[in-house]
Short mmCIF file of C-alpha atoms in Angstrom, two decimals:
data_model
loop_
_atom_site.label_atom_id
_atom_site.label_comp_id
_atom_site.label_asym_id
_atom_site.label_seq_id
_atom_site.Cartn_x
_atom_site.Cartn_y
_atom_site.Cartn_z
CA UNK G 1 132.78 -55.10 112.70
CA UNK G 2 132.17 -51.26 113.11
CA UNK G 3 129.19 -50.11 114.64
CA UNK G 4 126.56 -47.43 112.85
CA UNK G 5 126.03 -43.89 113.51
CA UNK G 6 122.31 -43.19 114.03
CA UNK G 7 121.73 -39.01 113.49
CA UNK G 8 117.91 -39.11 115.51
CA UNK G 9 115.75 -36.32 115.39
CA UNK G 10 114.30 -35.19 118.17
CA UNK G 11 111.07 -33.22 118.93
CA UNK G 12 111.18 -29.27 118.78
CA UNK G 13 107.72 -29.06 120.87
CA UNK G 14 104.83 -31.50 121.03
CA UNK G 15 106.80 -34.73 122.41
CA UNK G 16 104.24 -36.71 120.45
CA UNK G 17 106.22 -35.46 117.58
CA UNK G 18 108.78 -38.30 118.65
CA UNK G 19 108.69 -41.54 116.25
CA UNK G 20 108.58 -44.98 117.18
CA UNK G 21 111.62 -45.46 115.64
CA UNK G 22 113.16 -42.75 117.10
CA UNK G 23 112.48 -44.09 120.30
CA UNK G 24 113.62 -47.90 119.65
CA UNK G 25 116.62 -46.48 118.48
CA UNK G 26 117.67 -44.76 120.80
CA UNK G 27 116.71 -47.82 123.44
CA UNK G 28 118.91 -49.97 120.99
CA UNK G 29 122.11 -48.60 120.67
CA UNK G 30 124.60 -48.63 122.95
CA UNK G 31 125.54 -44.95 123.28
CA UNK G 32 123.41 -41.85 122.73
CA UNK G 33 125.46 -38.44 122.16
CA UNK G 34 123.86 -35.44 123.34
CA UNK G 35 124.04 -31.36 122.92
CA UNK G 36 122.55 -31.31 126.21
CA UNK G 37 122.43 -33.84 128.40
CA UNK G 38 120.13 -31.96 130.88
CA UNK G 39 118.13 -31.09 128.44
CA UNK G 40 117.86 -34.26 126.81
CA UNK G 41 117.84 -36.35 130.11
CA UNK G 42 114.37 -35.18 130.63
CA UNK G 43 113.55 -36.79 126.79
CA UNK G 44 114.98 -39.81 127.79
CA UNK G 45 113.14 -40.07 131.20
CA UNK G 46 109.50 -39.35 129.42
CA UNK G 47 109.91 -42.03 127.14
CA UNK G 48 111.92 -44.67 129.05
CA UNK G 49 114.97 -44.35 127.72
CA UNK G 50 117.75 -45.74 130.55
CA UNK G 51 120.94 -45.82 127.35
CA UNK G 52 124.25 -43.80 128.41
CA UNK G 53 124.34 -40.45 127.55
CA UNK G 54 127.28 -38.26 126.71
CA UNK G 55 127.79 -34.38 125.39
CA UNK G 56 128.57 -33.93 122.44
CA UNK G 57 127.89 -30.02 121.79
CA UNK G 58 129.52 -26.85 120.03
CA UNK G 59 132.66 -26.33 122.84
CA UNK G 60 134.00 -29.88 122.70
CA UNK G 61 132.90 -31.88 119.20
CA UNK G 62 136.12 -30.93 118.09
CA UNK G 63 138.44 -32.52 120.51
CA UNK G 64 135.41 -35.56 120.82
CA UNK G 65 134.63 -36.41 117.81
CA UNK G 66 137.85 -38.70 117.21
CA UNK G 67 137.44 -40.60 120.26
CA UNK G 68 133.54 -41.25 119.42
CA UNK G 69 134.77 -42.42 116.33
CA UNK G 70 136.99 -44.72 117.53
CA UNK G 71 134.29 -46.11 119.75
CA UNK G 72 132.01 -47.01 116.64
CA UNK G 73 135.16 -48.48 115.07
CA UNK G 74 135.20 -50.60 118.14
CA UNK G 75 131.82 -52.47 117.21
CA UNK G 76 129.44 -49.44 119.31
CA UNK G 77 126.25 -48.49 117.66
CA UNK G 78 125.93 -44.74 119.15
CA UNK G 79 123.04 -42.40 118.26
CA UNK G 80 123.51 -38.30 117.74
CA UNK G 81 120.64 -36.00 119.17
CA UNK G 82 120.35 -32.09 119.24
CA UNK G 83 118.10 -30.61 122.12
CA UNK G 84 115.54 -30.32 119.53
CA UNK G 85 114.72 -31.24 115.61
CA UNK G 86 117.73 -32.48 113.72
CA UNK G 87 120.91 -32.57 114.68
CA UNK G 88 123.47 -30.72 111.87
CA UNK G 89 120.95 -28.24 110.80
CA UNK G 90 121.79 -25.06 112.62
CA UNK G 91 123.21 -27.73 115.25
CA UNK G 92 125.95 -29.76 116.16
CA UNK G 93 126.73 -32.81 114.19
CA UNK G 94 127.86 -32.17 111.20
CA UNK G 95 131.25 -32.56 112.19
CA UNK G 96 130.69 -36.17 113.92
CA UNK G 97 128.87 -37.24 110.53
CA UNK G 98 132.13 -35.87 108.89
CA UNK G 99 134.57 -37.88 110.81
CA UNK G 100 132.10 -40.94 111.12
CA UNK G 101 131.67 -41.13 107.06
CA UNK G 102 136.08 -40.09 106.47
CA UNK G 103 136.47 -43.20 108.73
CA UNK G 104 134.15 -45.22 106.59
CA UNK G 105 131.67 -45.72 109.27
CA UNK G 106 127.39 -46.07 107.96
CA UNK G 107 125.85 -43.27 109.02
CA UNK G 108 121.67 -43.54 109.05
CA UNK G 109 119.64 -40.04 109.64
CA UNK G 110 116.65 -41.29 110.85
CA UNK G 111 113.23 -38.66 109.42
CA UNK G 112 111.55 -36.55 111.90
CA UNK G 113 111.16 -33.05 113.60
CA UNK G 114 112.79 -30.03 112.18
CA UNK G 115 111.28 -26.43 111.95
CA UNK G 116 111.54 -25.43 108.80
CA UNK G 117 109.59 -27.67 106.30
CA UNK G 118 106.77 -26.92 108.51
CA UNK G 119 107.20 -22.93 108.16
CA UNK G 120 108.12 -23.41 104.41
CA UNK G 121 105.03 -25.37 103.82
CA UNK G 122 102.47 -22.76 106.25
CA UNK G 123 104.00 -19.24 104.62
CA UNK G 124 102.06 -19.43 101.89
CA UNK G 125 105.17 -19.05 99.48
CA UNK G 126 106.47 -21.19 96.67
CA UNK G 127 107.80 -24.46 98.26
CA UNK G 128 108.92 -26.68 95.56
CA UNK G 129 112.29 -24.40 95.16
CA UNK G 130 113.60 -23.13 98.25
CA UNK G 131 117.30 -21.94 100.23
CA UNK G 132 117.29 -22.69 103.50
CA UNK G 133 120.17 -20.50 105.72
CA UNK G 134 119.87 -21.15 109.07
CA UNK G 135 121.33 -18.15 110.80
CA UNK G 136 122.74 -14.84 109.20
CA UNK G 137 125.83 -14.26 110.33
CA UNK G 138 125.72 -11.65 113.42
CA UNK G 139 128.53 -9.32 112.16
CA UNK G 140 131.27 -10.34 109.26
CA UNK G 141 130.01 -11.19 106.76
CA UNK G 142 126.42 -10.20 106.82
CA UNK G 143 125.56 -7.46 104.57
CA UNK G 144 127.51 -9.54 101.78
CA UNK G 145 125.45 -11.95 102.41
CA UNK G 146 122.25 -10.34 102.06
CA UNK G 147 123.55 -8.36 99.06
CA UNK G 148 124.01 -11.84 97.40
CA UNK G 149 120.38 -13.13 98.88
CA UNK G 150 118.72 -10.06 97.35
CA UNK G 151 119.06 -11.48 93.95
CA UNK G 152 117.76 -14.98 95.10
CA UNK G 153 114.66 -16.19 93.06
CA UNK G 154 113.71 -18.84 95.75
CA UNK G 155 111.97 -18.80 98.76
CA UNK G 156 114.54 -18.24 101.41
CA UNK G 157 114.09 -19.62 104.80
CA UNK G 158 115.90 -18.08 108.05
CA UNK G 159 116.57 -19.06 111.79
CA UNK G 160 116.46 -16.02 114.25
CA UNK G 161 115.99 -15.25 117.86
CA UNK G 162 113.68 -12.58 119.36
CA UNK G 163 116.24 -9.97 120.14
CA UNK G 164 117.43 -10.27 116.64
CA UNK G 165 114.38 -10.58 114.53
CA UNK G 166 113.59 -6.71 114.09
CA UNK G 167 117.17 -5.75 113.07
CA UNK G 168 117.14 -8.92 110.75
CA UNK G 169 113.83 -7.45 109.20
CA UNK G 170 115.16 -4.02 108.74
CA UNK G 171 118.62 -5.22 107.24
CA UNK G 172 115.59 -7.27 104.86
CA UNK G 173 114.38 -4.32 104.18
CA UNK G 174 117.54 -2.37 103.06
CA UNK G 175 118.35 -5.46 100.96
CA UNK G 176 115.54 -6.84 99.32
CA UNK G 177 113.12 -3.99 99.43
CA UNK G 178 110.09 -3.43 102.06
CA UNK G 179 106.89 -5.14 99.68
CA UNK G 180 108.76 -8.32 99.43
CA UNK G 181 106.22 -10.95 100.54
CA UNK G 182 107.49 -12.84 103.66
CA UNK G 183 106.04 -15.15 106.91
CA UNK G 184 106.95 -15.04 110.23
CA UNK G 185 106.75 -18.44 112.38
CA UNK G 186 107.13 -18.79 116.25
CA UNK G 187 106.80 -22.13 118.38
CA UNK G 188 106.46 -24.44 115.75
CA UNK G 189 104.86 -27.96 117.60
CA UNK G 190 103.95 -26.05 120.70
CA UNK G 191 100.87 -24.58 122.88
CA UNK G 192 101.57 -21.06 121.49
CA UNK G 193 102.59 -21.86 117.62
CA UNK G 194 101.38 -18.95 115.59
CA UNK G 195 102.56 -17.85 112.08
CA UNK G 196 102.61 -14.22 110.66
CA UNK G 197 102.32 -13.13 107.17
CA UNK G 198 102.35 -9.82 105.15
CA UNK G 199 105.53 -7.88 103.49
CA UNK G 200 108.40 -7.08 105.45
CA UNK G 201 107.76 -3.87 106.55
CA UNK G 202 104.18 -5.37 107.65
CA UNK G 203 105.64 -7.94 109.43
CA UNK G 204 108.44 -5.24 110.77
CA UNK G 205 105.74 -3.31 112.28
CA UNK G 206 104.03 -6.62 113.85
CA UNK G 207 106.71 -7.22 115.78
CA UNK G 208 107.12 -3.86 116.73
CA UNK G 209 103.85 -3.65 118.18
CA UNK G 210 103.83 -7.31 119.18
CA UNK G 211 107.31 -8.30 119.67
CA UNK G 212 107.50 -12.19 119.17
CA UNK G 213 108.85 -14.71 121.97
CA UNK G 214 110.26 -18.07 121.38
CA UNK G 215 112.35 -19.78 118.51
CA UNK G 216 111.30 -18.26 115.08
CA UNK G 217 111.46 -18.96 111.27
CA UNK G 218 111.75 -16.37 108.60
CA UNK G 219 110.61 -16.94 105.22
CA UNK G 220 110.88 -14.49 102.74
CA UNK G 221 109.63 -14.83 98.99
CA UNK G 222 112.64 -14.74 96.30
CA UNK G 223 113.26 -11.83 93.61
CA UNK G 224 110.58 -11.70 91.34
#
C-alpha cells in the first residue's frame, strides 16, 4: 500500500506558532523533505524531532521529485516542509504535490503558519474577496502584469523583499495611481512585527524615511 504525502506548515516566527499536529506528524512519518535542511534541522532539534531529513528545494525538485515519489509508492509516509509557513506558496512544493497526486498518491496539507491571511486580515482592507500573488516578476513580464492588476477590484496581496519594496511601490504608483489605499507588513509572528498603512505614495515615503527590514507583505486595496 502507498504511503501519504503530508505538506506541514511550518512557523514563519514565533515557534509557538507550531501545532501539535504538526509536530506528531512530523515525529510519525518516516521521511521529512526539507528546503533547508540547516535551516530546518534547528526546527527539528527544538521540538524533538530525530525523523530523516532530506532537501528538497528550488535547484533539485525537479530531478527529485520522481524518486520521492517512488519512495511513497513503496509504502513511505514522507512529510514536505518549507523553511517557513507553507510549503507551495511562494515555495517549493508544488511540484512534489504535482507528481505525488499524477501518481495517485493522498496528499494531506496539514493548516498552519503562512503570512498572508494574517496581513490580509490586519490591513484594514476588504478581506472576504482577495488575489493573492506572491512575487511580481523581477523583469519579463512585470509591467504587463501590473497593467492587468490595475484593473483588479480585489484586495491584492504581494510578497517582497527590502531592496525591492520601494521600486515595487513606485511601479504601484505608475500603475494603479498614488491615493490607492494599501498596508505594509514586516515580521509577521516575530519580536519586531509591525504593520504600516496609508496610500501608496504615504507608504512610499515611509519607507523612504524608514526603510523596512525583514520579510514583508504588500496589500493594496482593488480598483474602486
Amino acid at each position: 500500500m502507498a504511503g501519504i504525502l503530508y505538506i506541514v506548515p511550518t512557523p514563519i516566527g514565533n515557534l509557538d506558532d507550531m501545532t501539535f499536529r504538526a509536530i506528531q506528524c512530523l515525529k510519525e512519518v518516516d521521511l521529512i523533505l526539507a528546503e533547508d535542511t540547516r535551516t530546518s534541522a534547528k526546527l527539528l532539534r527544538h521540538f524533538e524531532i530525530s525523523t530523516p531529513m532530506k532537501a528538497n528545494h528550488m535547484h533539485n525538485e525537479h530531478q527529485k521529485s520522481a524518486q520521492y515519489v517512488e519512495q511513497i509508492l513503496a509504502g513511505h509516509n514522507v512529510a514536505l516542509i518549507s523553511d517557513a509557513g507553507t510549503p507551495a506558496v511562494s515555495d517549493p512544493g508544488f511540484l512534489m504535490v504535482r507528481e505525488a497526486l499524477q501518481a495517485g498518491i493522498e496528499v494531506i496539507c496539514l493548516p498552519g503558519a503562512t503570512a498572508l491571511i494574517p496581513a490580509l486580515v490586519v490591513s484594514g482592507l476588504p478581506a472576504h474577496n482577495f488575489s493573492f500573488e506572491g512575487f511580481l516578476p523581477p523583469k519579463k513580464g512585470r509591467q504587463t502584469r501590473l497593467k492587468k492588476l490595475a484593473e483588479e477590484e480585489r484586495t491584492i496581496i504581494f510578497y517582497e523583499s527590502p531592496h525591492r519594496i520601494q521600486r515595487t511601490l513606485r511601479d504601484l504608483m505608475e500603475h494603479f495611481g498614488e491615493e490607492r489605499p494599501a498596508s505594509l507588513s514586516r515580521e509577521i509572528s516575530k519580536k519586531f512585527e509591525e504593520t504600516r498603512r496609508g496610500t501608496l505614495s504615504e507608504l512610499s515615503a515611509s519607507c523612504e524615511s524608514h526603510p523596512p527590514k525583514g520579510e514583508l507583505v504588500l496589500c493594496v486595496g482593488g480598483k474602486a
